């Protein structure tokens, strides 16, 4: 046993330890302090969780934008591919039939293909901003 305890003296603590000891002894806190702690702790916890959730959502928004642009590009690819396949089908039908020169059906297929190139090119350029591999 320490000599101070034998003589009836309370052990001396440094100021930092005294403050920590007072905080740990929550049963000695006054009622307003206890009520404040019970109110403030959940509010602080809710704020921290809210800020964390918002930060995660903001981080994911870039990913959502990238996916949106890739989906739009996929639609453009499908439209252009469909127009090219239609043009190819009309051309092969003409060649099989032995027709030389153009037909109104072939002209319409070529016009549809030309019309699909512009939107595809624009979607490809938008997608390349967030996904550089798309430009190749």
PDB file of C-alpha atoms in Angstrom:
ATOM      1  CA  UNK A   1       0.000   0.000   0.000  1.00  0.00           C
ATOM      2  CA  UNK A   2       1.173   3.512  -0.694  1.00  0.00           C
ATOM      3  CA  UNK A   3       2.204   5.540   2.322  1.00  0.00           C
ATOM      4  CA  UNK A   4      -0.293   8.287   1.424  1.00  0.00           C
ATOM      5  CA  UNK A   5      -3.184   5.860   1.780  1.00  0.00           C
ATOM      6  CA  UNK A   6      -1.894   4.651   5.133  1.00  0.00           C
ATOM      7  CA  UNK A   7      -1.781   8.260   6.397  1.00  0.00           C
ATOM      8  CA  UNK A   8      -5.303   8.980   5.054  1.00  0.00           C
ATOM      9  CA  UNK A   9      -4.279  11.253   2.203  1.00  0.00           C
ATOM     10  CA  UNK A  10      -5.913  11.014  -1.191  1.00  0.00           C
ATOM     11  CA  UNK A  11      -3.503  10.168  -3.971  1.00  0.00           C
ATOM     12  CA  UNK A  12      -2.477  13.124  -6.103  1.00  0.00           C
ATOM     13  CA  UNK A  13      -3.366  13.018  -9.788  1.00  0.00           C
ATOM     14  CA  UNK A  14      -2.190  15.160 -12.623  1.00  0.00           C
ATOM     15  CA  UNK A  15      -4.765  17.540 -14.142  1.00  0.00           C
ATOM     16  CA  UNK A  16      -5.212  15.356 -17.246  1.00  0.00           C
ATOM     17  CA  UNK A  17      -5.870  12.281 -15.138  1.00  0.00           C
ATOM     18  CA  UNK A  18      -8.259  14.195 -12.884  1.00  0.00           C
ATOM     19  CA  UNK A  19     -10.362  15.306 -15.839  1.00  0.00           C
ATOM     20  CA  UNK A  20     -10.380  11.820 -17.295  1.00  0.00           C
ATOM     21  CA  UNK A  21     -11.319  10.360 -13.904  1.00  0.00           C
ATOM     22  CA  UNK A  22     -14.228  12.836 -13.640  1.00  0.00           C
ATOM     23  CA  UNK A  23     -15.452  11.853 -17.120  1.00  0.00           C
ATOM     24  CA  UNK A  24     -15.265   8.162 -16.380  1.00  0.00           C
ATOM     25  CA  UNK A  25     -17.269   8.532 -13.179  1.00  0.00           C
ATOM     26  CA  UNK A  26     -20.535   9.167 -15.044  1.00  0.00           C
ATOM     27  CA  UNK A  27     -22.611   8.292 -11.989  1.00  0.00           C
ATOM     28  CA  UNK A  28     -21.323  11.457 -10.333  1.00  0.00           C
ATOM     29  CA  UNK A  29     -22.506  13.695 -13.182  1.00  0.00           C
ATOM     30  CA  UNK A  30     -25.368  16.070 -12.554  1.00  0.00           C
ATOM     31  CA  UNK A  31     -28.745  15.356 -14.149  1.00  0.00           C
ATOM     32  CA  UNK A  32     -28.523  18.152 -16.781  1.00  0.00           C
ATOM     33  CA  UNK A  33     -25.102  16.883 -17.874  1.00  0.00           C
ATOM     34  CA  UNK A  34     -26.424  13.312 -18.174  1.00  0.00           C
ATOM     35  CA  UNK A  35     -29.452  14.487 -20.192  1.00  0.00           C
ATOM     36  CA  UNK A  36     -27.213  16.540 -22.461  1.00  0.00           C
ATOM     37  CA  UNK A  37     -24.937  13.566 -23.046  1.00  0.00           C
ATOM     38  CA  UNK A  38     -27.896  11.311 -23.820  1.00  0.00           C
ATOM     39  CA  UNK A  39     -29.183  13.888 -26.311  1.00  0.00           C
ATOM     40  CA  UNK A  40     -25.897  14.959 -27.925  1.00  0.00           C
ATOM     41  CA  UNK A  41     -24.355  11.508 -28.490  1.00  0.00           C
ATOM     42  CA  UNK A  42     -27.139  10.197 -30.802  1.00  0.00           C
ATOM     43  CA  UNK A  43     -27.221  13.509 -32.689  1.00  0.00           C
ATOM     44  CA  UNK A  44     -23.471  13.399 -33.287  1.00  0.00           C
ATOM     45  CA  UNK A  45     -23.690   9.745 -34.310  1.00  0.00           C
ATOM     46  CA  UNK A  46     -26.529  10.530 -36.766  1.00  0.00           C
ATOM     47  CA  UNK A  47     -24.533  13.424 -38.248  1.00  0.00           C
ATOM     48  CA  UNK A  48     -21.441  11.270 -38.733  1.00  0.00           C
ATOM     49  CA  UNK A  49     -23.452   8.476 -40.369  1.00  0.00           C
ATOM     50  CA  UNK A  50     -25.325  10.983 -42.557  1.00  0.00           C
ATOM     51  CA  UNK A  51     -22.133  12.654 -43.728  1.00  0.00           C
ATOM     52  CA  UNK A  52     -20.577   9.256 -44.457  1.00  0.00           C
ATOM     53  CA  UNK A  53     -23.626   8.174 -46.470  1.00  0.00           C
ATOM     54  CA  UNK A  54     -23.721  11.410 -48.470  1.00  0.00           C
ATOM     55  CA  UNK A  55     -20.004  11.184 -49.209  1.00  0.00           C
ATOM     56  CA  UNK A  56     -20.440   7.611 -50.451  1.00  0.00           C
ATOM     57  CA  UNK A  57     -23.376   8.610 -52.669  1.00  0.00           C
ATOM     58  CA  UNK A  58     -21.412  11.511 -54.163  1.00  0.00           C
ATOM     59  CA  UNK A  59     -18.536   9.135 -54.838  1.00  0.00           C
ATOM     60  CA  UNK A  60     -20.858   6.735 -56.623  1.00  0.00           C
ATOM     61  CA  UNK A  61     -22.510   9.442 -58.729  1.00  0.00           C
ATOM     62  CA  UNK A  62     -19.507   9.513 -61.054  1.00  0.00           C
ATOM     63  CA  UNK A  63     -19.917   5.792 -61.587  1.00  0.00           C
ATOM     64  CA  UNK A  64     -23.611   6.241 -62.367  1.00  0.00           C
ATOM     65  CA  UNK A  65     -22.769   8.945 -64.918  1.00  0.00           C
ATOM     66  CA  UNK A  66     -20.207   6.656 -66.557  1.00  0.00           C
ATOM     67  CA  UNK A  67     -22.719   3.811 -66.758  1.00  0.00           C
ATOM     68  CA  UNK A  68     -25.396   6.122 -68.165  1.00  0.00           C
ATOM     69  CA  UNK A  69     -23.084   7.207 -70.959  1.00  0.00           C
ATOM     70  CA  UNK A  70     -22.101   3.616 -71.726  1.00  0.00           C
ATOM     71  CA  UNK A  71     -25.756   2.551 -71.874  1.00  0.00           C
ATOM     72  CA  UNK A  72     -26.515   5.418 -74.258  1.00  0.00           C
ATOM     73  CA  UNK A  73     -23.543   4.355 -76.373  1.00  0.00           C
ATOM     74  CA  UNK A  74     -24.892   0.793 -76.438  1.00  0.00           C
ATOM     75  CA  UNK A  75     -28.183   2.111 -77.837  1.00  0.00           C
ATOM     76  CA  UNK A  76     -26.310   4.040 -80.514  1.00  0.00           C
ATOM     77  CA  UNK A  77     -24.293   0.960 -81.426  1.00  0.00           C
ATOM     78  CA  UNK A  78     -27.483  -1.098 -81.757  1.00  0.00           C
ATOM     79  CA  UNK A  79     -29.149   1.552 -83.958  1.00  0.00           C
ATOM     80  CA  UNK A  80     -26.104   1.893 -86.219  1.00  0.00           C
ATOM     81  CA  UNK A  81     -25.609  -1.867 -86.426  1.00  0.00           C
ATOM     82  CA  UNK A  82     -29.279  -2.355 -87.328  1.00  0.00           C
ATOM     83  CA  UNK A  83     -29.051   0.263 -90.072  1.00  0.00           C
ATOM     84  CA  UNK A  84     -25.848  -1.291 -91.447  1.00  0.00           C
ATOM     85  CA  UNK A  85     -27.408  -4.759 -91.434  1.00  0.00           C
ATOM     86  CA  UNK A  86     -30.463  -3.455 -93.269  1.00  0.00           C
ATOM     87  CA  UNK A  87     -28.231  -1.788 -95.870  1.00  0.00           C
ATOM     88  CA  UNK A  88     -26.239  -5.000 -96.247  1.00  0.00           C
ATOM     89  CA  UNK A  89     -29.414  -7.066 -96.647  1.00  0.00           C
ATOM     90  CA  UNK A  90     -30.791  -4.735 -99.351  1.00  0.00           C
ATOM     91  CA  UNK A  91     -27.425  -4.676-101.159  1.00  0.00           C
ATOM     92  CA  UNK A  92     -27.134  -8.472-101.158  1.00  0.00           C
ATOM     93  CA  UNK A  93     -30.717  -8.809-102.394  1.00  0.00           C
ATOM     94  CA  UNK A  94     -29.895  -6.429-105.261  1.00  0.00           C
ATOM     95  CA  UNK A  95     -26.710  -8.314-106.140  1.00  0.00           C
ATOM     96  CA  UNK A  96     -28.488 -11.651-105.985  1.00  0.00           C
ATOM     97  CA  UNK A  97     -31.216 -10.352-108.288  1.00  0.00           C
ATOM     98  CA  UNK A  98     -28.584  -9.032-110.683  1.00  0.00           C
ATOM     99  CA  UNK A  99     -29.764  -5.430-110.331  1.00  0.00           C
ATOM    100  CA  UNK A 100     -27.146  -2.843-111.252  1.00  0.00           C
ATOM    101  CA  UNK A 101     -27.269   0.676-109.859  1.00  0.00           C
ATOM    102  CA  UNK A 102     -29.334   2.010-107.009  1.00  0.00           C
ATOM    103  CA  UNK A 103     -32.908   1.394-105.978  1.00  0.00           C
ATOM    104  CA  UNK A 104     -35.157   3.498-103.778  1.00  0.00           C
ATOM    105  CA  UNK A 105     -34.973   0.805-101.113  1.00  0.00           C
ATOM    106  CA  UNK A 106     -31.147   0.926-101.113  1.00  0.00           C
ATOM    107  CA  UNK A 107     -31.202   4.724-101.012  1.00  0.00           C
ATOM    108  CA  UNK A 108     -33.523   4.605 -97.988  1.00  0.00           C
ATOM    109  CA  UNK A 109     -31.241   2.072 -96.235  1.00  0.00           C
ATOM    110  CA  UNK A 110     -28.180   4.228 -96.905  1.00  0.00           C
ATOM    111  CA  UNK A 111     -30.004   7.321 -95.613  1.00  0.00           C
ATOM    112  CA  UNK A 112     -30.923   5.425 -92.416  1.00  0.00           C
ATOM    113  CA  UNK A 113     -27.302   4.359 -91.970  1.00  0.00           C
ATOM    114  CA  UNK A 114     -26.049   7.914 -92.501  1.00  0.00           C
ATOM    115  CA  UNK A 115     -28.643   9.195 -90.015  1.00  0.00           C
ATOM    116  CA  UNK A 116     -27.511   6.668 -87.373  1.00  0.00           C
ATOM    117  CA  UNK A 117     -23.834   7.675 -87.675  1.00  0.00           C
ATOM    118  CA  UNK A 118     -24.315  11.176 -86.213  1.00  0.00           C
ATOM    119  CA  UNK A 119     -25.978  10.141 -82.917  1.00  0.00           C
ATOM    120  CA  UNK A 120     -23.530   7.251 -82.521  1.00  0.00           C
ATOM    121  CA  UNK A 121     -20.553   9.584 -82.953  1.00  0.00           C
ATOM    122  CA  UNK A 122     -21.976  12.048 -80.401  1.00  0.00           C
ATOM    123  CA  UNK A 123     -22.659   9.280 -77.864  1.00  0.00           C
ATOM    124  CA  UNK A 124     -19.198   7.848 -78.427  1.00  0.00           C
ATOM    125  CA  UNK A 125     -17.604  11.244 -77.761  1.00  0.00           C
ATOM    126  CA  UNK A 126     -19.652  11.679 -74.533  1.00  0.00           C
ATOM    127  CA  UNK A 127     -18.741   8.170 -73.354  1.00  0.00           C
ATOM    128  CA  UNK A 128     -15.061   8.756 -74.134  1.00  0.00           C
ATOM    129  CA  UNK A 129     -15.013  11.660 -71.645  1.00  0.00           C
ATOM    130  CA  UNK A 130     -15.548   9.290 -68.718  1.00  0.00           C
ATOM    131  CA  UNK A 131     -14.203   6.072 -70.258  1.00  0.00           C
ATOM    132  CA  UNK A 132     -11.099   6.789 -72.377  1.00  0.00           C
ATOM    133  CA  UNK A 133     -10.989   3.205 -73.730  1.00  0.00           C
ATOM    134  CA  UNK A 134     -14.185   3.857 -75.677  1.00  0.00           C
ATOM    135  CA  UNK A 135     -12.490   6.280 -78.052  1.00  0.00           C
ATOM    136  CA  UNK A 136     -10.474   3.437 -79.596  1.00  0.00           C
TER     137      UNK A 136
END
